[in-house]
């Protein structure tokens, strides 16, 4: 009896040893973590579109919004408006859940700081409505300055991933000096100087006749004066610290600050202004810079502001994009600038192998501006190569300890779990712009 028991015990041990000698990759693999899904948006960073001086939010309507909705499948959150009491009004077609928004500043020619304060209210609303960690700001012309002013004010708590400025006069515009000239001409008329009163009145009348929706003595025009023309606002703004964890993109092209500039190019108007301004030591030709429109290429590059020029190490997260034109009509008829807003490689955020319904599954976390348009290919490299694909539209936005990511789940069905040789899992992420990002892990 003892002999029989001994034999049986020895047999059981040999079986156990034999079984334990066969590696099984499923042993020790944890269950895939529960997903804290984000359902309020399809992008990681909601896009906020800001209009320019003298414009309305509808400058972005049409081609811009249709590109985002039709071509990229994004949801539009409507125009955001802040009233005089600081209360936000929003007629969102999606009940607050959206991927991009337009901001309609209450006064299209108010000061930069007035726009800044309205933008702050809008950003707070967007972050609350969507649950996003950060936003992408896109500022056309003066809208870019409002965005910069916001970043300076909220230096350590801005919640902005990327700032794209389009035709923005970061160093000011020579045209804005007309604010000074109009003020001086009004003073000249009031003083009723026997010699100068009549010429000043004629010049003032010419300027007033050239004005359209934006008075040339508006707070916005005052703020856009170049420092060398006495513009104190941009001089101070350029000195302030700007956050270095923001990606800065300057879109540079031929652009006028205002449509009303064409009225000043009238021969008769120029002649009157040239005569009167020369009497006061001014030069009307300073309004225009040959080849650069009225906002020079240098002025449109955010890297030329003082904060970035005094220390070159601060320029590490920047990009310049040069185009032929950034006029409003170009925005209305083309989508190249809209594409540039999001044109970038996807970022690999990590991957693990875990069990999903008993199947080994590779989860890949990705950060991309349009994650729904990304696909993930996984090559399992071992004795033979097996390929698995997570197609576009299969990513799920979820919240992790490091923020919101797009998570792809790739079941590794058919891969042997008994091989003694580790597998290399080669990961290829392809986004809507054709860029690829590669990574690999061992399993």
mmCIF file with all atom_site columns, C-alpha atoms in Angstrom, residues 181-345:
data_model
loop_
_atom_site.group_PDB
_atom_site.id
_atom_site.type_symbol
_atom_site.label_atom_id
_atom_site.label_alt_id
_atom_site.label_comp_id
_atom_site.label_asym_id
_atom_site.label_entity_id
_atom_site.label_seq_id
_atom_site.pdbx_PDB_ins_code
_atom_site.Cartn_x
_atom_site.Cartn_y
_atom_site.Cartn_z
_atom_site.occupancy
_atom_site.B_iso_or_equiv
_atom_site.pdbx_formal_charge
_atom_site.auth_seq_id
_atom_site.auth_comp_id
_atom_site.auth_asym_id
_atom_site.auth_atom_id
_atom_site.pdbx_PDB_model_num
ATOM 1   C CA . UNK A 1 181 ? -2.958  110.826 -35.641 1.00 0.00 ? 181 UNK A CA 1
ATOM 2   C CA . UNK A 1 182 ? -6.720  110.948 -35.285 1.00 0.00 ? 182 UNK A CA 1
ATOM 3   C CA . UNK A 1 183 ? -6.362  111.927 -31.631 1.00 0.00 ? 183 UNK A CA 1
ATOM 4   C CA . UNK A 1 184 ? -3.892  114.672 -32.545 1.00 0.00 ? 184 UNK A CA 1
ATOM 5   C CA . UNK A 1 185 ? -6.108  115.971 -35.354 1.00 0.00 ? 185 UNK A CA 1
ATOM 6   C CA . UNK A 1 186 ? -9.110  116.118 -33.021 1.00 0.00 ? 186 UNK A CA 1
ATOM 7   C CA . UNK A 1 187 ? -6.988  118.076 -30.547 1.00 0.00 ? 187 UNK A CA 1
ATOM 8   C CA . UNK A 1 188 ? -5.819  120.403 -33.331 1.00 0.00 ? 188 UNK A CA 1
ATOM 9   C CA . UNK A 1 189 ? -9.424  121.130 -34.351 1.00 0.00 ? 189 UNK A CA 1
ATOM 10  C CA . UNK A 1 190 ? -10.448 121.801 -30.752 1.00 0.00 ? 190 UNK A CA 1
ATOM 11  C CA . UNK A 1 191 ? -7.589  124.271 -30.249 1.00 0.00 ? 191 UNK A CA 1
ATOM 12  C CA . UNK A 1 192 ? -8.803  126.324 -33.250 1.00 0.00 ? 192 UNK A CA 1
ATOM 13  C CA . UNK A 1 193 ? -5.307  127.373 -34.310 1.00 0.00 ? 193 UNK A CA 1
ATOM 14  C CA . UNK A 1 194 ? -5.626  130.024 -37.027 1.00 0.00 ? 194 UNK A CA 1
ATOM 15  C CA . UNK A 1 195 ? -3.052  128.360 -39.281 1.00 0.00 ? 195 UNK A CA 1
ATOM 16  C CA . UNK A 1 196 ? -3.667  124.669 -38.620 1.00 0.00 ? 196 UNK A CA 1
ATOM 17  C CA . UNK A 1 197 ? -7.342  124.432 -37.718 1.00 0.00 ? 197 UNK A CA 1
ATOM 18  C CA . UNK A 1 198 ? -8.671  124.254 -41.275 1.00 0.00 ? 198 UNK A CA 1
ATOM 19  C CA . UNK A 1 199 ? -6.094  121.728 -42.605 1.00 0.00 ? 199 UNK A CA 1
ATOM 20  C CA . UNK A 1 200 ? -6.594  119.626 -39.471 1.00 0.00 ? 200 UNK A CA 1
ATOM 21  C CA . UNK A 1 201 ? -10.345 119.659 -39.985 1.00 0.00 ? 201 UNK A CA 1
ATOM 22  C CA . UNK A 1 202 ? -9.911  118.535 -43.598 1.00 0.00 ? 202 UNK A CA 1
ATOM 23  C CA . UNK A 1 203 ? -7.535  115.716 -42.599 1.00 0.00 ? 203 UNK A CA 1
ATOM 24  C CA . UNK A 1 204 ? -9.815  114.618 -39.772 1.00 0.00 ? 204 UNK A CA 1
ATOM 25  C CA . UNK A 1 205 ? -12.748 114.543 -42.157 1.00 0.00 ? 205 UNK A CA 1
ATOM 26  C CA . UNK A 1 206 ? -10.731 112.380 -44.565 1.00 0.00 ? 206 UNK A CA 1
ATOM 27  C CA . UNK A 1 207 ? -9.901  109.924 -41.782 1.00 0.00 ? 207 UNK A CA 1
ATOM 28  C CA . UNK A 1 208 ? -13.491 109.794 -40.579 1.00 0.00 ? 208 UNK A CA 1
ATOM 29  C CA . UNK A 1 209 ? -14.635 109.195 -44.135 1.00 0.00 ? 209 UNK A CA 1
ATOM 30  C CA . UNK A 1 210 ? -12.305 106.211 -44.373 1.00 0.00 ? 210 UNK A CA 1
ATOM 31  C CA . UNK A 1 211 ? -13.645 104.642 -41.182 1.00 0.00 ? 211 UNK A CA 1
ATOM 32  C CA . UNK A 1 212 ? -16.006 101.720 -41.403 1.00 0.00 ? 212 UNK A CA 1
ATOM 33  C CA . UNK A 1 213 ? -17.225 99.494  -38.596 1.00 0.00 ? 213 UNK A CA 1
ATOM 34  C CA . UNK A 1 214 ? -14.084 100.154 -36.553 1.00 0.00 ? 214 UNK A CA 1
ATOM 35  C CA . UNK A 1 215 ? -13.426 103.742 -35.435 1.00 0.00 ? 215 UNK A CA 1
ATOM 36  C CA . UNK A 1 216 ? -9.755  104.573 -35.815 1.00 0.00 ? 216 UNK A CA 1
ATOM 37  C CA . UNK A 1 217 ? -9.695  105.808 -32.211 1.00 0.00 ? 217 UNK A CA 1
ATOM 38  C CA . UNK A 1 218 ? -11.115 102.539 -30.835 1.00 0.00 ? 218 UNK A CA 1
ATOM 39  C CA . UNK A 1 219 ? -9.398  100.878 -27.835 1.00 0.00 ? 219 UNK A CA 1
ATOM 40  C CA . UNK A 1 220 ? -8.359  97.978  -30.081 1.00 0.00 ? 220 UNK A CA 1
ATOM 41  C CA . UNK A 1 221 ? -6.514  100.252 -32.521 1.00 0.00 ? 221 UNK A CA 1
ATOM 42  C CA . UNK A 1 222 ? -4.790  101.943 -29.578 1.00 0.00 ? 222 UNK A CA 1
ATOM 43  C CA . UNK A 1 223 ? -3.593  98.563  -28.260 1.00 0.00 ? 223 UNK A CA 1
ATOM 44  C CA . UNK A 1 224 ? -2.242  97.486  -31.659 1.00 0.00 ? 224 UNK A CA 1
ATOM 45  C CA . UNK A 1 225 ? 0.228   100.357 -31.981 1.00 0.00 ? 225 UNK A CA 1
ATOM 46  C CA . UNK A 1 226 ? 3.864   99.358  -32.303 1.00 0.00 ? 226 UNK A CA 1
ATOM 47  C CA . UNK A 1 227 ? 6.114   100.109 -29.317 1.00 0.00 ? 227 UNK A CA 1
ATOM 48  C CA . UNK A 1 228 ? 8.188   102.416 -31.529 1.00 0.00 ? 228 UNK A CA 1
ATOM 49  C CA . UNK A 1 229 ? 5.002   104.382 -32.248 1.00 0.00 ? 229 UNK A CA 1
ATOM 50  C CA . UNK A 1 230 ? 4.213   104.821 -28.572 1.00 0.00 ? 230 UNK A CA 1
ATOM 51  C CA . UNK A 1 231 ? 2.232   101.618 -28.213 1.00 0.00 ? 231 UNK A CA 1
ATOM 52  C CA . UNK A 1 232 ? 2.523   100.782 -24.534 1.00 0.00 ? 232 UNK A CA 1
ATOM 53  C CA . UNK A 1 233 ? 0.224   97.762  -24.457 1.00 0.00 ? 233 UNK A CA 1
ATOM 54  C CA . UNK A 1 234 ? 2.212   95.477  -26.780 1.00 0.00 ? 234 UNK A CA 1
ATOM 55  C CA . UNK A 1 235 ? 5.484   96.647  -25.263 1.00 0.00 ? 235 UNK A CA 1
ATOM 56  C CA . UNK A 1 236 ? 4.344   95.443  -21.840 1.00 0.00 ? 236 UNK A CA 1
ATOM 57  C CA . UNK A 1 237 ? 2.705   92.258  -23.136 1.00 0.00 ? 237 UNK A CA 1
ATOM 58  C CA . UNK A 1 238 ? 5.922   91.247  -24.928 1.00 0.00 ? 238 UNK A CA 1
ATOM 59  C CA . UNK A 1 239 ? 7.903   91.487  -21.692 1.00 0.00 ? 239 UNK A CA 1
ATOM 60  C CA . UNK A 1 240 ? 5.601   89.289  -19.619 1.00 0.00 ? 240 UNK A CA 1
ATOM 61  C CA . UNK A 1 241 ? 6.373   85.600  -19.102 1.00 0.00 ? 241 UNK A CA 1
ATOM 62  C CA . UNK A 1 242 ? 4.554   83.297  -21.514 1.00 0.00 ? 242 UNK A CA 1
ATOM 63  C CA . UNK A 1 243 ? 3.978   79.635  -20.543 1.00 0.00 ? 243 UNK A CA 1
ATOM 64  C CA . UNK A 1 244 ? 6.575   77.266  -21.964 1.00 0.00 ? 244 UNK A CA 1
ATOM 65  C CA . UNK A 1 245 ? 4.363   74.182  -21.865 1.00 0.00 ? 245 UNK A CA 1
ATOM 66  C CA . UNK A 1 246 ? 2.264   75.517  -24.758 1.00 0.00 ? 246 UNK A CA 1
ATOM 67  C CA . UNK A 1 247 ? 2.948   74.689  -28.413 1.00 0.00 ? 247 UNK A CA 1
ATOM 68  C CA . UNK A 1 248 ? 3.153   77.980  -30.337 1.00 0.00 ? 248 UNK A CA 1
ATOM 69  C CA . UNK A 1 249 ? 2.407   78.058  -34.062 1.00 0.00 ? 249 UNK A CA 1
ATOM 70  C CA . UNK A 1 250 ? 2.594   81.266  -36.129 1.00 0.00 ? 250 UNK A CA 1
ATOM 71  C CA . UNK A 1 251 ? 0.803   81.235  -39.486 1.00 0.00 ? 251 UNK A CA 1
ATOM 72  C CA . UNK A 1 252 ? 2.364   84.029  -41.540 1.00 0.00 ? 252 UNK A CA 1
ATOM 73  C CA . UNK A 1 253 ? 1.104   85.517  -44.788 1.00 0.00 ? 253 UNK A CA 1
ATOM 74  C CA . UNK A 1 254 ? -0.004  88.685  -46.507 1.00 0.00 ? 254 UNK A CA 1
ATOM 75  C CA . UNK A 1 255 ? -2.701  90.363  -44.442 1.00 0.00 ? 255 UNK A CA 1
ATOM 76  C CA . UNK A 1 256 ? -4.202  93.768  -43.687 1.00 0.00 ? 256 UNK A CA 1
ATOM 77  C CA . UNK A 1 257 ? -5.180  94.719  -40.169 1.00 0.00 ? 257 UNK A CA 1
ATOM 78  C CA . UNK A 1 258 ? -8.527  96.124  -41.340 1.00 0.00 ? 258 UNK A CA 1
ATOM 79  C CA . UNK A 1 259 ? -10.570 96.248  -44.522 1.00 0.00 ? 259 UNK A CA 1
ATOM 80  C CA . UNK A 1 260 ? -10.808 100.016 -44.021 1.00 0.00 ? 260 UNK A CA 1
ATOM 81  C CA . UNK A 1 261 ? -7.151  100.345 -44.996 1.00 0.00 ? 261 UNK A CA 1
ATOM 82  C CA . UNK A 1 262 ? -8.152  100.266 -48.644 1.00 0.00 ? 262 UNK A CA 1
ATOM 83  C CA . UNK A 1 263 ? -10.089 103.486 -48.028 1.00 0.00 ? 263 UNK A CA 1
ATOM 84  C CA . UNK A 1 264 ? -6.900  105.186 -46.863 1.00 0.00 ? 264 UNK A CA 1
ATOM 85  C CA . UNK A 1 265 ? -5.201  104.154 -50.098 1.00 0.00 ? 265 UNK A CA 1
ATOM 86  C CA . UNK A 1 266 ? -7.454  106.484 -52.057 1.00 0.00 ? 266 UNK A CA 1
ATOM 87  C CA . UNK A 1 267 ? -5.323  109.064 -53.872 1.00 0.00 ? 267 UNK A CA 1
ATOM 88  C CA . UNK A 1 268 ? -7.254  112.100 -52.613 1.00 0.00 ? 268 UNK A CA 1
ATOM 89  C CA . UNK A 1 269 ? -7.235  110.874 -49.015 1.00 0.00 ? 269 UNK A CA 1
ATOM 90  C CA . UNK A 1 270 ? -3.519  110.143 -49.131 1.00 0.00 ? 270 UNK A CA 1
ATOM 91  C CA . UNK A 1 271 ? -2.763  113.594 -50.510 1.00 0.00 ? 271 UNK A CA 1
ATOM 92  C CA . UNK A 1 272 ? -4.648  115.394 -47.735 1.00 0.00 ? 272 UNK A CA 1
ATOM 93  C CA . UNK A 1 273 ? -3.103  113.268 -44.998 1.00 0.00 ? 273 UNK A CA 1
ATOM 94  C CA . UNK A 1 274 ? 0.379   113.525 -46.452 1.00 0.00 ? 274 UNK A CA 1
ATOM 95  C CA . UNK A 1 275 ? 0.271   117.332 -46.428 1.00 0.00 ? 275 UNK A CA 1
ATOM 96  C CA . UNK A 1 276 ? -1.154  117.723 -42.942 1.00 0.00 ? 276 UNK A CA 1
ATOM 97  C CA . UNK A 1 277 ? 0.959   115.024 -41.315 1.00 0.00 ? 277 UNK A CA 1
ATOM 98  C CA . UNK A 1 278 ? 4.135   116.423 -42.854 1.00 0.00 ? 278 UNK A CA 1
ATOM 99  C CA . UNK A 1 279 ? 3.332   119.730 -41.147 1.00 0.00 ? 279 UNK A CA 1
ATOM 100 C CA . UNK A 1 280 ? 3.459   117.866 -37.835 1.00 0.00 ? 280 UNK A CA 1
ATOM 101 C CA . UNK A 1 281 ? 6.556   115.855 -38.677 1.00 0.00 ? 281 UNK A CA 1
ATOM 102 C CA . UNK A 1 282 ? 4.712   112.598 -39.414 1.00 0.00 ? 282 UNK A CA 1
ATOM 103 C CA . UNK A 1 283 ? 4.904   110.374 -42.462 1.00 0.00 ? 283 UNK A CA 1
ATOM 104 C CA . UNK A 1 284 ? 1.832   108.808 -44.019 1.00 0.00 ? 284 UNK A CA 1
ATOM 105 C CA . UNK A 1 285 ? 3.952   106.258 -45.881 1.00 0.00 ? 285 UNK A CA 1
ATOM 106 C CA . UNK A 1 286 ? 4.822   104.642 -42.543 1.00 0.00 ? 286 UNK A CA 1
ATOM 107 C CA . UNK A 1 287 ? 1.357   103.093 -42.534 1.00 0.00 ? 287 UNK A CA 1
ATOM 108 C CA . UNK A 1 288 ? 2.388   100.683 -45.278 1.00 0.00 ? 288 UNK A CA 1
ATOM 109 C CA . UNK A 1 289 ? 5.271   98.235  -45.409 1.00 0.00 ? 289 UNK A CA 1
ATOM 110 C CA . UNK A 1 290 ? 6.058   97.111  -48.938 1.00 0.00 ? 290 UNK A CA 1
ATOM 111 C CA . UNK A 1 291 ? 5.575   93.410  -49.555 1.00 0.00 ? 291 UNK A CA 1
ATOM 112 C CA . UNK A 1 292 ? 4.128   92.619  -46.131 1.00 0.00 ? 292 UNK A CA 1
ATOM 113 C CA . UNK A 1 293 ? 0.693   94.195  -46.257 1.00 0.00 ? 293 UNK A CA 1
ATOM 114 C CA . UNK A 1 294 ? 0.061   96.173  -43.114 1.00 0.00 ? 294 UNK A CA 1
ATOM 115 C CA . UNK A 1 295 ? 1.098   93.467  -40.668 1.00 0.00 ? 295 UNK A CA 1
ATOM 116 C CA . UNK A 1 296 ? 4.692   92.575  -41.471 1.00 0.00 ? 296 UNK A CA 1
ATOM 117 C CA . UNK A 1 297 ? 5.934   88.999  -41.574 1.00 0.00 ? 297 UNK A CA 1
ATOM 118 C CA . UNK A 1 298 ? 8.236   89.802  -38.668 1.00 0.00 ? 298 UNK A CA 1
ATOM 119 C CA . UNK A 1 299 ? 5.337   91.070  -36.599 1.00 0.00 ? 299 UNK A CA 1
ATOM 120 C CA . UNK A 1 300 ? 3.307   87.911  -37.276 1.00 0.00 ? 300 UNK A CA 1
ATOM 121 C CA . UNK A 1 301 ? 5.966   85.621  -35.772 1.00 0.00 ? 301 UNK A CA 1
ATOM 122 C CA . UNK A 1 302 ? 5.341   85.228  -32.042 1.00 0.00 ? 302 UNK A CA 1
ATOM 123 C CA . UNK A 1 303 ? 8.978   84.264  -31.529 1.00 0.00 ? 303 UNK A CA 1
ATOM 124 C CA . UNK A 1 304 ? 9.980   87.866  -32.226 1.00 0.00 ? 304 UNK A CA 1
ATOM 125 C CA . UNK A 1 305 ? 8.427   89.216  -29.034 1.00 0.00 ? 305 UNK A CA 1
ATOM 126 C CA . UNK A 1 306 ? 10.879  90.269  -26.348 1.00 0.00 ? 306 UNK A CA 1
ATOM 127 C CA . UNK A 1 307 ? 10.160  87.400  -23.948 1.00 0.00 ? 307 UNK A CA 1
ATOM 128 C CA . UNK A 1 308 ? 11.387  84.871  -26.516 1.00 0.00 ? 308 UNK A CA 1
ATOM 129 C CA . UNK A 1 309 ? 14.235  86.900  -28.032 1.00 0.00 ? 309 UNK A CA 1
ATOM 130 C CA . UNK A 1 310 ? 16.047  87.593  -24.744 1.00 0.00 ? 310 UNK A CA 1
ATOM 131 C CA . UNK A 1 311 ? 16.406  83.856  -24.045 1.00 0.00 ? 311 UNK A CA 1
ATOM 132 C CA . UNK A 1 312 ? 16.632  81.502  -27.037 1.00 0.00 ? 312 UNK A CA 1
ATOM 133 C CA . UNK A 1 313 ? 15.970  78.434  -24.865 1.00 0.00 ? 313 UNK A CA 1
ATOM 134 C CA . UNK A 1 314 ? 12.357  79.556  -24.564 1.00 0.00 ? 314 UNK A CA 1
ATOM 135 C CA . UNK A 1 315 ? 11.798  78.926  -28.275 1.00 0.00 ? 315 UNK A CA 1
ATOM 136 C CA . UNK A 1 316 ? 11.762  75.126  -28.034 1.00 0.00 ? 316 UNK A CA 1
ATOM 137 C CA . UNK A 1 317 ? 8.022   74.530  -28.556 1.00 0.00 ? 317 UNK A CA 1
ATOM 138 C CA . UNK A 1 318 ? 7.362   76.633  -31.633 1.00 0.00 ? 318 UNK A CA 1
ATOM 139 C CA . UNK A 1 319 ? 6.645   76.354  -35.343 1.00 0.00 ? 319 UNK A CA 1
ATOM 140 C CA . UNK A 1 320 ? 6.225   78.867  -38.172 1.00 0.00 ? 320 UNK A CA 1
ATOM 141 C CA . UNK A 1 321 ? 4.013   78.209  -41.185 1.00 0.00 ? 321 UNK A CA 1
ATOM 142 C CA . UNK A 1 322 ? 4.318   80.517  -44.191 1.00 0.00 ? 322 UNK A CA 1
ATOM 143 C CA . UNK A 1 323 ? 1.423   80.820  -46.633 1.00 0.00 ? 323 UNK A CA 1
ATOM 144 C CA . UNK A 1 324 ? 0.727   83.205  -49.498 1.00 0.00 ? 324 UNK A CA 1
ATOM 145 C CA . UNK A 1 325 ? -2.231  84.903  -47.852 1.00 0.00 ? 325 UNK A CA 1
ATOM 146 C CA . UNK A 1 326 ? -4.134  84.902  -44.585 1.00 0.00 ? 326 UNK A CA 1
ATOM 147 C CA . UNK A 1 327 ? -6.794  87.376  -45.696 1.00 0.00 ? 327 UNK A CA 1
ATOM 148 C CA . UNK A 1 328 ? -10.326 86.679  -44.491 1.00 0.00 ? 328 UNK A CA 1
ATOM 149 C CA . UNK A 1 329 ? -11.490 85.700  -47.983 1.00 0.00 ? 329 UNK A CA 1
ATOM 150 C CA . UNK A 1 330 ? -8.693  83.106  -48.073 1.00 0.00 ? 330 UNK A CA 1
ATOM 151 C CA . UNK A 1 331 ? -10.048 81.593  -44.860 1.00 0.00 ? 331 UNK A CA 1
ATOM 152 C CA . UNK A 1 332 ? -13.500 81.480  -46.423 1.00 0.00 ? 332 UNK A CA 1
ATOM 153 C CA . UNK A 1 333 ? -12.433 79.658  -49.585 1.00 0.00 ? 333 UNK A CA 1
ATOM 154 C CA . UNK A 1 334 ? -9.630  77.324  -48.490 1.00 0.00 ? 334 UNK A CA 1
ATOM 155 C CA . UNK A 1 335 ? -9.045  74.695  -45.822 1.00 0.00 ? 335 UNK A CA 1
ATOM 156 C CA . UNK A 1 336 ? -5.248  74.660  -45.792 1.00 0.00 ? 336 UNK A CA 1
ATOM 157 C CA . UNK A 1 337 ? -5.035  76.872  -42.694 1.00 0.00 ? 337 UNK A CA 1
ATOM 158 C CA . UNK A 1 338 ? -7.675  74.813  -40.896 1.00 0.00 ? 338 UNK A CA 1
ATOM 159 C CA . UNK A 1 339 ? -5.646  71.696  -41.671 1.00 0.00 ? 339 UNK A CA 1
ATOM 160 C CA . UNK A 1 340 ? -2.484  73.308  -40.295 1.00 0.00 ? 340 UNK A CA 1
ATOM 161 C CA . UNK A 1 341 ? -4.200  73.784  -36.937 1.00 0.00 ? 341 UNK A CA 1
ATOM 162 C CA . UNK A 1 342 ? -4.150  70.034  -36.322 1.00 0.00 ? 342 UNK A CA 1
ATOM 163 C CA . UNK A 1 343 ? -1.394  68.852  -38.678 1.00 0.00 ? 343 UNK A CA 1
ATOM 164 C CA . UNK A 1 344 ? 0.940   66.885  -36.415 1.00 0.00 ? 344 UNK A CA 1
ATOM 165 C CA . UNK A 1 345 ? 2.113   63.377  -35.550 1.00 0.00 ? 345 UNK A CA 1
#
